[in-house]
Amino acid sequence: MRLNHRITSNMDKPRENCAVFGVTCDDIGFSVAKYLYKGLISLQHRGQESTGISVLKTGGKIYTYKQKGLVSKVLNNKRLSQYWGNVGIGHNRYATTGSEDYNSQDYIQPYHFKNNEIEFSFAFNGTIPNYEEIKDKMEDMGRVFVTNTDTEVIAQLIASISLGTENWPEILKLTSRFLDGSYSLVLLTSNGDIYGIRDPLGFKPLCIGEKKTETRNLYFVASESCAIDSVGATFLRDVEPGEIVHLSHQKDIHSELVLKSDKTAVCQFEFVYFARPDSIIDGVSVAEARLRMGQKLAQRDSLLDNPHFRENAIVVPVPDSGRSAAVGYAKEASLPYVEGLMKNRYVWRTFIMPGQQKRKAAVKEKLNPIKSVVDGKHVILIDDSIVRGTTTKQIISLIKNAGAISVNVRISCPPVISACYMGIDFPTREELIAGSCFKEYGEEDYVEKIRQIIEADTLAYQTVEDLKDAIGLKSELCKACLTGKYPLKSVEKISELEQSIKANRC
Ligand code: SF4
């Protein structure tokens, strides 16, 4: 992924950039293609623009196929039967429209690298903010690059380091030392081994599973545990931040090395929005974390003390993003949970629609209030986040036009005030409604200003402390988009640089 992709973004929800999946089988007469398909399709929510696989039959060559499109389109039965091997990795990617390289094959993963010395294929979820620095140094040393992506920088770095050693764990350990970024990566070697790596701060999830039958043993590595479930395997555990796991078709899974860090920065948005509710990340059920987020919102809600309000109050989720939190809120508040907004499931690409007018039209096509449900009610509308605010404003207007007495917005994530430089596709700070209002009106008044802009009757966000408690992770979360404090050194520098460029422009 390239860092500046986010600048061209025009969606109203942050977007995860990618998903990775890998599988190895000790039976070389068995094709893992159908498992790659199942794993990737269960991870489709993490990336919908392109998909790809690399497969290998032990003793043979790596073959890679990748195309733009959904998993079901790219990996049809005919294609899967052509890509036959007992070891394979796969990737789903979300690319930002408007970027000049959107159509290029070079940007679709897995990235299959081959020169006279080494061959491997890898796929990753994340971003390497210091990749240009590494690239400059490598160009000075004579390396030639054909793209301007962190993906190629990782590949060239691996290739350079492999000139000194053939020991893969050692190569990957050294590679990781140069990468100051957020990443979960799967790599397939030409020997048929798979390595899974999670960055030392553990921004992105990664987990492993196994499936043992009388005739064969299969091992899996995946961005989320829902993919392990989808192939009928047993979830074993999360890959630890800084851990490199080795999946070999000859041996069991084993951890090769640990790149120690004294802190972690697991992305809080995985729990709020990105991950599938049926996934478990670092021991925490995503669905249960979202329920607790709703409960926390209700516990702090002074509106619920008003008996006149309660008489006609209903809890309505924004589908699908607000559903679990709305269930938690309704349970805690002892109010009815009602599906008051109908979603057209066949209109799902709002976020890639260029232009404000088209996005507006798309929201109307996508969501319709159920008049008989919301008419004459105080609606407590639950969503996970407000990014630009345009979609929330439209939803409120639709519900009011359907006869609601009031629309009271409750958001399970605290205000998003800063951009993400760690691989999540966010608008710039100026385009974030909370970011721009915070800057203009200050900490005391900015939430009230947002309420006025979106035309809600009341508005309340989760607090950072309650979010932390609701997730209940033992290790530290990344909360940089909520606080503006970045956990990576290279990102701190980039953030400061961007702010000073903007200040000078003004
Ligand atoms: S800045 Fe926000 S979205 Fe980005 S990694 Fe951190 S918590 Fe996740």
Short mmCIF file of C-alpha atoms and ligand atoms in Angstrom, two decimals:
data_model
loop_
_atom_site.label_atom_id
_atom_site.label_comp_id
_atom_site.label_asym_id
_atom_site.label_seq_id
_atom_site.Cartn_x
_atom_site.Cartn_y
_atom_site.Cartn_z
CA MET A 1 0.00 0.00 0.00
CA ARG A 2 1.12 3.54 -0.59
CA LEU A 3 0.86 6.05 2.17
CA ASN A 4 -0.68 8.78 0.03
CA HIS A 5 -3.61 6.63 -1.05
CA ARG A 6 -5.66 8.06 1.79
CA ILE A 7 -5.44 11.57 0.34
CA THR A 8 -7.62 10.57 -2.60
CA SER A 9 -10.17 8.77 -0.48
CA ASN A 10 -13.80 9.86 -0.72
CA MET A 11 -15.76 7.38 1.36
CA ASP A 12 -17.77 7.96 4.53
CA LYS A 13 -16.35 5.04 6.47
CA PRO A 14 -12.73 4.19 7.09
CA ARG A 15 -11.60 1.20 5.05
CA GLU A 16 -9.36 -1.68 5.93
CA ASN A 17 -6.85 -2.19 3.16
CA CYS A 18 -6.36 -5.92 2.90
CA ALA A 19 -6.73 -9.50 4.07
CA VAL A 20 -4.20 -12.32 3.96
CA PHE A 21 -4.64 -16.07 4.05
CA GLY A 22 -2.30 -19.06 3.75
CA VAL A 23 -2.63 -22.85 3.84
CA THR A 24 -0.27 -25.80 3.66
CA CYS A 25 -1.07 -29.52 3.42
CA ASP A 26 1.25 -32.49 3.99
CA ASP A 27 -0.48 -34.48 1.21
CA ILE A 28 1.16 -33.35 -2.02
CA GLY A 29 -1.61 -34.94 -4.04
CA PHE A 30 -4.14 -32.57 -2.50
CA SER A 31 -5.12 -29.16 -3.92
CA VAL A 32 -5.59 -26.35 -1.40
CA ALA A 33 -7.26 -24.08 -4.00
CA LYS A 34 -10.76 -24.50 -2.59
CA TYR A 35 -9.49 -23.58 0.89
CA LEU A 36 -7.89 -20.44 -0.50
CA TYR A 37 -11.23 -19.57 -2.06
CA LYS A 38 -13.19 -20.21 1.15
CA GLY A 39 -10.69 -18.34 3.31
CA LEU A 40 -10.57 -15.32 1.02
CA ILE A 41 -14.31 -15.11 0.57
CA SER A 42 -14.77 -15.05 4.35
CA LEU A 43 -12.32 -12.14 4.44
CA GLN A 44 -13.98 -10.23 1.60
CA HIS A 45 -15.05 -7.45 4.01
CA ARG A 46 -11.38 -6.42 4.38
CA GLY A 47 -10.88 -5.74 0.68
CA GLN A 48 -13.16 -5.86 -2.34
CA GLU A 49 -11.20 -4.41 -5.23
CA SER A 50 -8.90 -7.25 -6.20
CA THR A 51 -7.90 -10.73 -5.18
CA GLY A 52 -5.05 -13.10 -5.91
CA ILE A 53 -3.42 -16.39 -5.02
CA SER A 54 0.01 -18.01 -5.29
CA VAL A 55 0.16 -21.81 -5.19
CA LEU A 56 2.89 -24.39 -5.31
CA LYS A 57 3.04 -28.17 -5.43
CA THR A 58 5.91 -29.34 -3.23
CA GLY A 59 8.97 -29.68 -5.43
CA GLY A 60 7.44 -27.52 -8.15
CA LYS A 61 7.18 -23.85 -9.03
CA ILE A 62 5.15 -20.98 -7.61
CA TYR A 63 2.20 -19.96 -9.82
CA THR A 64 0.38 -16.70 -9.20
CA TYR A 65 -2.98 -15.49 -10.46
CA LYS A 66 -4.46 -12.11 -9.51
CA GLN A 67 -7.11 -9.83 -10.91
CA LYS A 68 -9.38 -6.94 -10.07
CA GLY A 69 -12.75 -8.07 -8.75
CA LEU A 70 -14.42 -9.97 -5.94
CA VAL A 71 -13.16 -13.38 -4.90
CA SER A 72 -16.16 -15.15 -6.47
CA LYS A 73 -15.46 -13.50 -9.82
CA VAL A 74 -11.67 -13.84 -9.89
CA LEU A 75 -11.40 -17.36 -8.45
CA ASN A 76 -14.06 -19.25 -10.36
CA ASN A 77 -14.07 -23.05 -10.58
CA LYS A 78 -12.17 -23.13 -13.86
CA ARG A 79 -9.42 -20.92 -12.46
CA LEU A 80 -9.18 -22.87 -9.21
CA SER A 81 -8.76 -26.15 -11.09
CA GLN A 82 -5.86 -24.60 -13.04
CA TYR A 83 -4.03 -23.45 -9.90
CA TRP A 84 -3.27 -26.72 -8.29
CA GLY A 85 -0.90 -27.14 -5.32
CA ASN A 86 -0.69 -28.37 -1.75
CA VAL A 87 0.60 -25.00 -0.49
CA GLY A 88 -0.80 -21.54 -1.17
CA ILE A 89 -1.34 -17.98 -0.04
CA GLY A 90 -3.98 -15.44 -0.98
CA HIS A 91 -4.87 -11.79 -0.64
CA ASN A 92 -7.86 -9.44 -0.90
CA ARG A 93 -7.18 -5.81 -1.51
CA TYR A 94 -9.05 -2.58 -1.13
CA ALA A 95 -7.64 0.13 -3.37
CA THR A 96 -8.69 3.73 -3.32
CA THR A 97 -10.37 4.94 -6.46
CA GLY A 98 -8.87 8.05 -7.85
CA SER A 99 -5.33 6.88 -7.34
CA GLU A 100 -3.57 6.97 -10.67
CA ASP A 101 -2.36 3.39 -10.40
CA TYR A 102 -5.72 1.88 -9.47
CA ASN A 103 -5.91 -0.24 -12.61
CA SER A 104 -2.38 -1.53 -12.55
CA GLN A 105 -1.66 -5.22 -12.05
CA ASP A 106 1.51 -4.19 -10.20
CA TYR A 107 -0.54 -3.14 -7.20
CA ILE A 108 -2.51 -6.35 -6.82
CA GLN A 109 -1.12 -8.97 -4.45
CA PRO A 110 0.34 -11.55 -3.85
CA TYR A 111 3.60 -9.99 -4.99
CA HIS A 112 5.54 -12.72 -6.79
CA PHE A 113 9.26 -11.94 -6.81
CA LYS A 114 11.81 -13.85 -8.86
CA ASN A 115 15.40 -13.10 -9.85
CA ASN A 116 18.51 -15.22 -10.44
CA GLU A 117 19.02 -15.77 -6.72
CA ILE A 118 15.63 -16.11 -5.09
CA GLU A 119 11.94 -16.69 -5.68
CA PHE A 120 9.07 -16.10 -3.27
CA SER A 121 5.57 -14.69 -3.15
CA PHE A 122 4.03 -12.69 -0.36
CA ALA A 123 0.94 -10.74 0.58
CA PHE A 124 0.45 -8.24 3.31
CA ASN A 125 -2.09 -6.16 5.16
CA GLY A 126 -0.75 -2.84 6.37
CA THR A 127 1.55 -0.05 5.39
CA ILE A 128 5.20 0.85 5.77
CA PRO A 129 5.42 4.62 6.26
CA ASN A 130 9.24 4.68 6.07
CA TYR A 131 9.35 2.79 2.77
CA GLU A 132 10.62 5.75 0.72
CA GLU A 133 13.55 6.14 3.08
CA ILE A 134 14.42 2.44 2.64
CA LYS A 135 13.88 2.67 -1.11
CA ASP A 136 16.23 5.68 -1.44
CA LYS A 137 18.96 3.81 0.42
CA MET A 138 18.51 0.70 -1.73
CA GLU A 139 18.54 2.73 -4.95
CA ASP A 140 21.83 4.26 -3.81
CA MET A 141 23.09 0.69 -3.51
CA GLY A 142 22.06 -0.03 -7.11
CA ARG A 143 18.64 -1.68 -6.71
CA VAL A 144 16.18 -0.84 -9.47
CA PHE A 145 12.48 -0.43 -8.65
CA VAL A 146 9.62 -0.69 -11.11
CA THR A 147 6.80 0.59 -8.84
CA ASN A 148 6.49 3.11 -6.05
CA THR A 149 4.94 0.85 -3.42
CA ASP A 150 5.96 -0.34 -0.01
CA THR A 151 5.13 -3.84 -1.33
CA GLU A 152 8.03 -3.76 -3.78
CA VAL A 153 10.30 -2.24 -1.15
CA ILE A 154 9.61 -5.21 1.14
CA ALA A 155 10.27 -7.63 -1.75
CA GLN A 156 13.56 -5.96 -2.71
CA LEU A 157 14.62 -5.79 0.92
CA ILE A 158 14.01 -9.52 1.35
CA ALA A 159 15.90 -10.22 -1.89
CA SER A 160 18.87 -8.07 -0.79
CA ILE A 161 19.08 -9.67 2.65
CA SER A 162 18.81 -13.15 1.14
CA LEU A 163 22.16 -12.57 -0.63
CA GLY A 164 23.86 -13.03 2.74
CA THR A 165 21.90 -16.03 4.06
CA GLU A 166 19.50 -18.72 2.91
CA ASN A 167 17.97 -19.05 6.34
CA TRP A 168 14.40 -17.76 5.91
CA PRO A 169 13.67 -16.97 9.57
CA GLU A 170 16.89 -14.97 9.67
CA ILE A 171 16.00 -13.14 6.43
CA LEU A 172 12.56 -12.23 7.76
CA LYS A 173 13.86 -11.21 11.15
CA LEU A 174 16.36 -8.84 9.53
CA THR A 175 13.73 -7.53 7.10
CA SER A 176 11.40 -6.71 9.97
CA ARG A 177 14.09 -4.68 11.69
CA PHE A 178 14.07 -2.20 8.78
CA LEU A 179 10.28 -1.88 8.56
CA ASP A 180 8.78 0.74 10.83
CA GLY A 181 5.16 0.05 10.03
CA SER A 182 1.97 -1.83 10.61
CA TYR A 183 1.73 -5.15 8.87
CA SER A 184 0.58 -8.73 8.96
CA LEU A 185 2.29 -10.64 6.22
CA VAL A 186 2.21 -14.14 4.73
CA LEU A 187 5.08 -15.38 2.59
CA LEU A 188 5.42 -18.49 0.43
CA THR A 189 8.96 -19.68 -0.32
CA SER A 190 9.95 -21.68 -3.39
CA ASN A 191 10.57 -24.63 -1.01
CA GLY A 192 6.89 -24.64 -0.13
CA ASP A 193 7.14 -23.14 3.35
CA ILE A 194 4.77 -20.46 4.58
CA TYR A 195 5.76 -17.79 7.07
CA GLY A 196 3.33 -15.52 8.86
CA ILE A 197 4.63 -12.32 10.45
CA ARG A 198 2.88 -9.80 12.66
CA ASP A 199 4.59 -6.47 13.26
CA PRO A 200 6.07 -5.86 16.73
CA LEU A 201 3.25 -3.52 17.78
CA GLY A 202 0.57 -5.91 16.50
CA PHE A 203 -1.54 -3.32 14.63
CA LYS A 204 -3.17 -5.89 12.34
CA PRO A 205 -4.63 -9.20 13.46
CA LEU A 206 -3.18 -12.53 12.36
CA CYS A 207 -4.00 -16.02 13.60
CA ILE A 208 -3.32 -19.68 12.93
CA GLY A 209 -5.40 -22.85 12.77
CA GLU A 210 -5.16 -26.53 11.91
CA LYS A 211 -7.28 -29.27 10.42
CA LYS A 212 -6.20 -32.85 10.97
CA THR A 213 -7.89 -35.80 9.32
CA GLU A 214 -6.90 -39.45 9.05
CA THR A 215 -5.29 -38.83 5.69
CA ARG A 216 -3.82 -35.33 5.87
CA ASN A 217 -2.79 -32.41 8.06
CA LEU A 218 -3.53 -28.84 7.04
CA TYR A 219 -2.27 -25.64 8.69
CA PHE A 220 -3.69 -22.18 8.15
CA VAL A 221 -2.73 -18.57 8.75
CA ALA A 222 -5.33 -15.82 8.33
CA SER A 223 -6.10 -12.18 9.01
CA GLU A 224 -9.12 -13.16 11.09
CA SER A 225 -10.35 -16.24 12.87
CA CYS A 226 -13.60 -16.23 10.85
CA ALA A 227 -11.49 -17.48 7.92
CA ILE A 228 -10.17 -20.38 10.02
CA ASP A 229 -13.80 -21.26 10.90
CA SER A 230 -14.85 -21.02 7.24
CA VAL A 231 -12.53 -23.87 6.21
CA GLY A 232 -13.70 -26.09 9.07
CA ALA A 233 -10.34 -25.84 10.86
CA THR A 234 -9.65 -25.44 14.55
CA PHE A 235 -8.51 -22.03 15.69
CA LEU A 236 -5.19 -22.48 17.50
CA ARG A 237 -4.16 -18.99 18.57
CA ASP A 238 -3.32 -15.47 17.49
CA VAL A 239 0.12 -14.78 16.12
CA GLU A 240 1.74 -12.60 18.79
CA PRO A 241 2.87 -9.08 17.98
CA GLY A 242 6.43 -9.44 16.71
CA GLU A 243 6.15 -13.18 16.12
CA ILE A 244 7.17 -15.08 13.00
CA VAL A 245 5.37 -18.40 12.59
CA HIS A 246 6.50 -21.11 10.23
CA LEU A 247 3.92 -23.37 8.58
CA SER A 248 5.66 -26.32 7.04
CA HIS A 249 4.00 -29.16 5.18
CA GLN A 250 6.53 -31.51 6.80
CA LYS A 251 6.26 -30.31 10.40
CA ASP A 252 3.76 -28.79 12.78
CA ILE A 253 3.32 -25.05 13.05
CA HIS A 254 6.05 -23.54 15.11
CA SER A 255 7.12 -20.09 16.13
CA GLU A 256 10.56 -19.29 14.80
CA LEU A 257 11.40 -15.95 16.32
CA VAL A 258 9.98 -13.13 18.34
CA LEU A 259 10.81 -9.50 17.56
CA LYS A 260 10.30 -8.12 21.02
CA SER A 261 8.67 -4.77 21.70
CA ASP A 262 7.83 -3.45 25.15
CA LYS A 263 4.45 -2.12 23.99
CA THR A 264 1.65 -2.97 21.55
CA ALA A 265 -0.71 -0.87 19.40
CA VAL A 266 -3.55 -3.13 18.27
CA CYS A 267 -5.89 -1.13 16.00
CA GLN A 268 -9.03 -0.27 18.00
CA PHE A 269 -11.01 0.04 14.77
CA GLU A 270 -10.72 -3.71 14.22
CA PHE A 271 -13.06 -4.12 17.21
CA VAL A 272 -15.23 -1.12 16.43
CA TYR A 273 -15.83 -1.76 12.75
CA PHE A 274 -13.39 -3.62 10.48
CA ALA A 275 -13.34 -7.17 11.74
CA ARG A 276 -16.22 -9.57 11.28
CA PRO A 277 -18.27 -9.93 14.50
CA ASP A 278 -17.68 -13.70 14.51
CA SER A 279 -13.92 -13.21 14.71
CA ILE A 280 -11.86 -13.40 17.88
CA ILE A 281 -8.84 -11.10 17.99
CA ASP A 282 -6.18 -11.47 20.66
CA GLY A 283 -8.61 -13.43 22.80
CA VAL A 284 -11.47 -10.91 22.49
CA SER A 285 -14.72 -11.72 20.71
CA VAL A 286 -15.43 -8.84 18.32
CA ALA A 287 -19.21 -9.29 18.67
CA GLU A 288 -19.04 -9.18 22.46
CA ALA A 289 -16.75 -6.13 22.43
CA ARG A 290 -19.33 -4.31 20.28
CA LEU A 291 -22.15 -5.32 22.63
CA ARG A 292 -20.18 -3.90 25.54
CA MET A 293 -19.59 -0.67 23.57
CA GLY A 294 -23.38 -0.27 23.31
CA GLN A 295 -23.83 -1.03 27.01
CA LYS A 296 -21.23 1.59 27.94
CA LEU A 297 -23.03 4.19 25.82
CA ALA A 298 -26.31 3.47 27.61
CA GLN A 299 -24.68 3.59 31.05
CA ARG A 300 -23.59 7.17 30.44
CA ASP A 301 -26.77 8.34 28.69
CA SER A 302 -28.67 10.93 30.77
CA LEU A 303 -31.56 10.90 28.25
CA LEU A 304 -32.57 7.55 29.68
CA ASP A 305 -33.38 9.20 33.03
CA ASN A 306 -36.33 11.01 31.44
CA PRO A 307 -39.50 8.85 31.78
CA HIS A 308 -41.38 10.88 29.12
CA PHE A 309 -38.60 10.22 26.63
CA ARG A 310 -38.43 6.53 27.50
CA GLU A 311 -42.15 6.05 26.89
CA ASN A 312 -41.74 6.42 23.13
CA ALA A 313 -38.07 5.59 22.71
CA ILE A 314 -36.72 2.88 20.41
CA VAL A 315 -33.14 1.82 19.66
CA VAL A 316 -32.39 1.65 15.93
CA PRO A 317 -29.06 0.52 14.47
CA VAL A 318 -27.51 1.89 11.29
CA PRO A 319 -27.25 -1.39 9.35
CA ASP A 320 -24.92 -3.21 9.49
CA SER A 321 -22.28 -1.17 11.30
CA GLY A 322 -24.32 -0.21 14.37
CA ARG A 323 -26.12 -3.49 14.96
CA SER A 324 -24.13 -5.19 17.74
CA ALA A 325 -23.67 -1.96 19.72
CA ALA A 326 -27.41 -1.23 19.37
CA VAL A 327 -28.24 -4.64 20.83
CA GLY A 328 -25.96 -3.86 23.79
CA TYR A 329 -27.45 -0.40 24.25
CA ALA A 330 -31.06 -1.64 24.10
CA LYS A 331 -30.32 -4.42 26.59
CA GLU A 332 -28.65 -2.06 29.05
CA ALA A 333 -31.35 0.61 28.65
CA SER A 334 -34.24 -1.91 28.74
CA LEU A 335 -35.67 -0.33 25.59
CA PRO A 336 -36.91 -2.06 22.43
CA TYR A 337 -34.31 -2.79 19.76
CA VAL A 338 -35.95 -2.22 16.37
CA GLU A 339 -34.67 -2.55 12.82
CA GLY A 340 -35.99 0.81 11.66
CA LEU A 341 -33.80 1.20 8.59
CA MET A 342 -34.06 -1.16 5.64
CA LYS A 343 -30.83 -1.76 3.78
CA ASN A 344 -30.71 -2.63 0.11
CA ARG A 345 -27.98 -5.25 0.10
CA TYR A 346 -27.37 -4.88 -3.60
CA VAL A 347 -26.16 -1.28 -3.28
CA TRP A 348 -22.94 -1.59 -1.35
CA ARG A 349 -20.37 0.56 -3.06
CA THR A 350 -21.28 3.98 -1.63
CA PHE A 351 -17.74 4.61 -0.52
CA ILE A 352 -16.22 4.49 -3.98
CA MET A 353 -18.73 6.87 -5.53
CA PRO A 354 -16.94 10.01 -6.56
CA GLY A 355 -18.61 13.31 -5.81
CA GLN A 356 -20.92 14.47 -3.08
CA GLN A 357 -24.12 14.36 -5.16
CA LYS A 358 -23.59 10.76 -6.24
CA ARG A 359 -22.82 9.71 -2.67
CA LYS A 360 -26.02 11.41 -1.49
CA ALA A 361 -28.08 9.57 -4.07
CA ALA A 362 -26.39 6.33 -3.13
CA VAL A 363 -27.36 6.66 0.57
CA LYS A 364 -30.99 7.05 -0.45
CA GLU A 365 -30.79 4.01 -2.68
CA LYS A 366 -29.10 2.04 0.06
CA LEU A 367 -31.15 2.90 3.16
CA ASN A 368 -34.88 3.43 3.65
CA PRO A 369 -36.57 4.06 7.01
CA ILE A 370 -39.52 1.86 7.96
CA LYS A 371 -42.19 4.51 8.55
CA SER A 372 -44.48 2.32 10.67
CA VAL A 373 -41.56 1.66 13.02
CA VAL A 374 -40.11 5.16 13.51
CA ASP A 375 -43.27 7.30 13.17
CA GLY A 376 -44.08 9.02 16.48
CA LYS A 377 -40.96 7.68 18.21
CA HIS A 378 -37.88 9.10 19.85
CA VAL A 379 -35.23 7.26 17.84
CA ILE A 380 -31.90 6.43 19.48
CA LEU A 381 -29.78 5.87 16.40
CA ILE A 382 -26.64 3.79 16.98
CA ASP A 383 -23.65 3.71 14.65
CA ASP A 384 -19.99 2.83 15.04
CA SER A 385 -18.44 6.07 13.78
CA ILE A 386 -18.98 9.38 12.03
CA VAL A 387 -16.29 10.10 9.46
CA ARG A 388 -17.31 12.95 7.15
CA GLY A 389 -20.79 13.29 8.63
CA THR A 390 -22.58 13.46 5.29
CA THR A 391 -24.10 9.98 5.48
CA THR A 392 -25.19 10.42 9.13
CA LYS A 393 -26.86 13.72 8.27
CA GLN A 394 -28.81 12.11 5.46
CA ILE A 395 -29.92 9.16 7.56
CA ILE A 396 -31.19 11.55 10.26
CA SER A 397 -33.13 13.50 7.65
CA LEU A 398 -34.67 10.30 6.24
CA ILE A 399 -35.80 9.18 9.72
CA LYS A 400 -37.26 12.59 10.57
CA ASN A 401 -39.14 12.69 7.29
CA ALA A 402 -40.60 9.30 8.21
CA GLY A 403 -42.22 10.87 11.29
CA ALA A 404 -39.77 10.41 14.19
CA ILE A 405 -40.25 12.88 17.07
CA SER A 406 -36.49 13.14 17.59
CA VAL A 407 -33.29 11.46 16.39
CA ASN A 408 -30.64 10.99 19.07
CA VAL A 409 -27.33 9.78 17.70
CA ARG A 410 -25.05 7.58 19.80
CA ILE A 411 -21.65 6.57 18.44
CA SER A 412 -19.78 3.54 19.77
CA CYS A 413 -16.36 4.96 18.85
CA PRO A 414 -15.00 8.24 20.24
CA PRO A 415 -14.66 11.14 17.75
CA VAL A 416 -12.15 10.43 14.97
CA ILE A 417 -10.04 13.59 14.98
CA SER A 418 -6.83 12.52 13.23
CA ALA A 419 -5.84 10.71 10.07
CA CYS A 420 -4.51 7.16 10.14
CA TYR A 421 -1.02 6.57 8.74
CA MET A 422 -1.02 2.89 9.66
CA GLY A 423 -2.75 1.38 6.67
CA ILE A 424 -6.38 2.35 7.18
CA ASP A 425 -7.90 4.44 4.45
CA PHE A 426 -9.21 7.59 6.14
CA PRO A 427 -10.04 11.00 4.77
CA THR A 428 -7.58 13.76 5.71
CA ARG A 429 -8.00 15.49 9.09
CA GLU A 430 -9.68 18.45 7.37
CA GLU A 431 -12.27 16.11 5.81
CA LEU A 432 -13.01 14.35 9.10
CA ILE A 433 -15.97 16.16 10.65
CA ALA A 434 -14.62 15.71 14.19
CA GLY A 435 -11.08 16.64 13.08
CA SER A 436 -12.10 19.92 11.47
CA CYS A 437 -14.60 20.86 14.23
CA PHE A 438 -12.07 20.03 16.95
CA LYS A 439 -9.54 22.29 15.26
CA GLU A 440 -11.99 25.14 14.76
CA TYR A 441 -14.13 25.05 17.92
CA GLY A 442 -11.89 23.34 20.48
CA GLU A 443 -12.46 20.46 22.86
CA GLU A 444 -15.37 22.05 24.75
CA ASP A 445 -17.63 22.88 21.81
CA TYR A 446 -16.78 20.62 18.90
CA VAL A 447 -19.29 17.82 19.62
CA GLU A 448 -22.13 20.36 19.84
CA LYS A 449 -20.98 21.81 16.50
CA ILE A 450 -21.05 18.34 14.93
CA ARG A 451 -24.56 17.83 16.29
CA GLN A 452 -25.68 21.05 14.61
CA ILE A 453 -24.07 20.08 11.29
CA ILE A 454 -25.65 16.63 11.15
CA GLU A 455 -28.95 18.06 12.49
CA ALA A 456 -29.37 15.51 15.27
CA ASP A 457 -31.52 16.33 18.30
CA THR A 458 -28.81 15.03 20.59
CA LEU A 459 -25.39 13.49 19.97
CA ALA A 460 -23.08 11.53 22.26
CA TYR A 461 -19.87 9.62 21.58
CA GLN A 462 -18.15 6.84 23.48
CA THR A 463 -15.31 8.02 25.71
CA VAL A 464 -11.80 6.71 25.02
CA GLU A 465 -11.70 5.12 28.49
CA ASP A 466 -15.03 3.32 27.99
CA LEU A 467 -13.93 2.10 24.57
CA LYS A 468 -10.80 0.62 26.11
CA ASP A 469 -12.84 -1.06 28.86
CA ALA A 470 -15.44 -2.34 26.39
CA ILE A 471 -12.80 -3.97 24.20
CA GLY A 472 -11.11 -5.37 27.28
CA LEU A 473 -7.82 -6.22 25.60
CA LYS A 474 -4.95 -6.98 27.96
CA SER A 475 -2.41 -5.37 25.62
CA GLU A 476 -2.37 -1.71 24.52
CA LEU A 477 -4.54 -0.42 21.67
CA CYS A 478 -3.62 2.04 18.95
CA LYS A 479 -5.87 5.07 19.45
CA ALA A 480 -3.95 7.53 17.28
CA CYS A 481 -6.97 8.55 15.17
CA LEU A 482 -8.79 9.45 18.40
CA THR A 483 -5.94 11.20 20.19
CA GLY A 484 -3.48 12.34 17.49
CA LYS A 485 -0.67 10.52 19.31
CA TYR A 486 1.06 8.16 16.90
CA PRO A 487 2.83 5.00 18.06
CA LEU A 488 5.35 4.85 15.16
CA LYS A 489 8.39 7.11 14.97
CA SER A 490 8.25 7.43 11.18
CA VAL A 491 4.57 8.42 11.37
CA GLU A 492 5.19 11.08 13.99
CA LYS A 493 7.64 12.67 11.56
CA ILE A 494 5.20 12.44 8.63
CA SER A 495 2.34 13.87 10.69
CA GLU A 496 4.47 16.80 11.86
CA LEU A 497 5.67 17.40 8.30
CA GLU A 498 2.12 17.42 6.90
CA GLN A 499 0.92 19.81 9.60
CA SER A 500 3.80 22.22 9.01
CA ILE A 501 3.30 22.12 5.21
CA LYS A 502 -0.39 22.98 5.72
CA ALA A 503 0.48 25.74 8.20
CA ASN A 504 2.93 27.27 5.72
CA ARG A 505 0.35 27.07 2.92
CA CYS A 506 -2.13 28.99 5.07
S1 SF4 B 1 -4.87 5.36 13.80
FE1 SF4 B 1 -6.90 4.49 14.23
S2 SF4 B 1 -7.45 3.32 12.39
FE2 SF4 B 1 -5.24 3.73 12.29
S3 SF4 B 1 -4.27 1.91 13.20
FE3 SF4 B 1 -4.52 3.40 14.85
S4 SF4 B 1 -6.51 2.92 15.76
FE4 SF4 B 1 -6.43 1.89 13.77
#
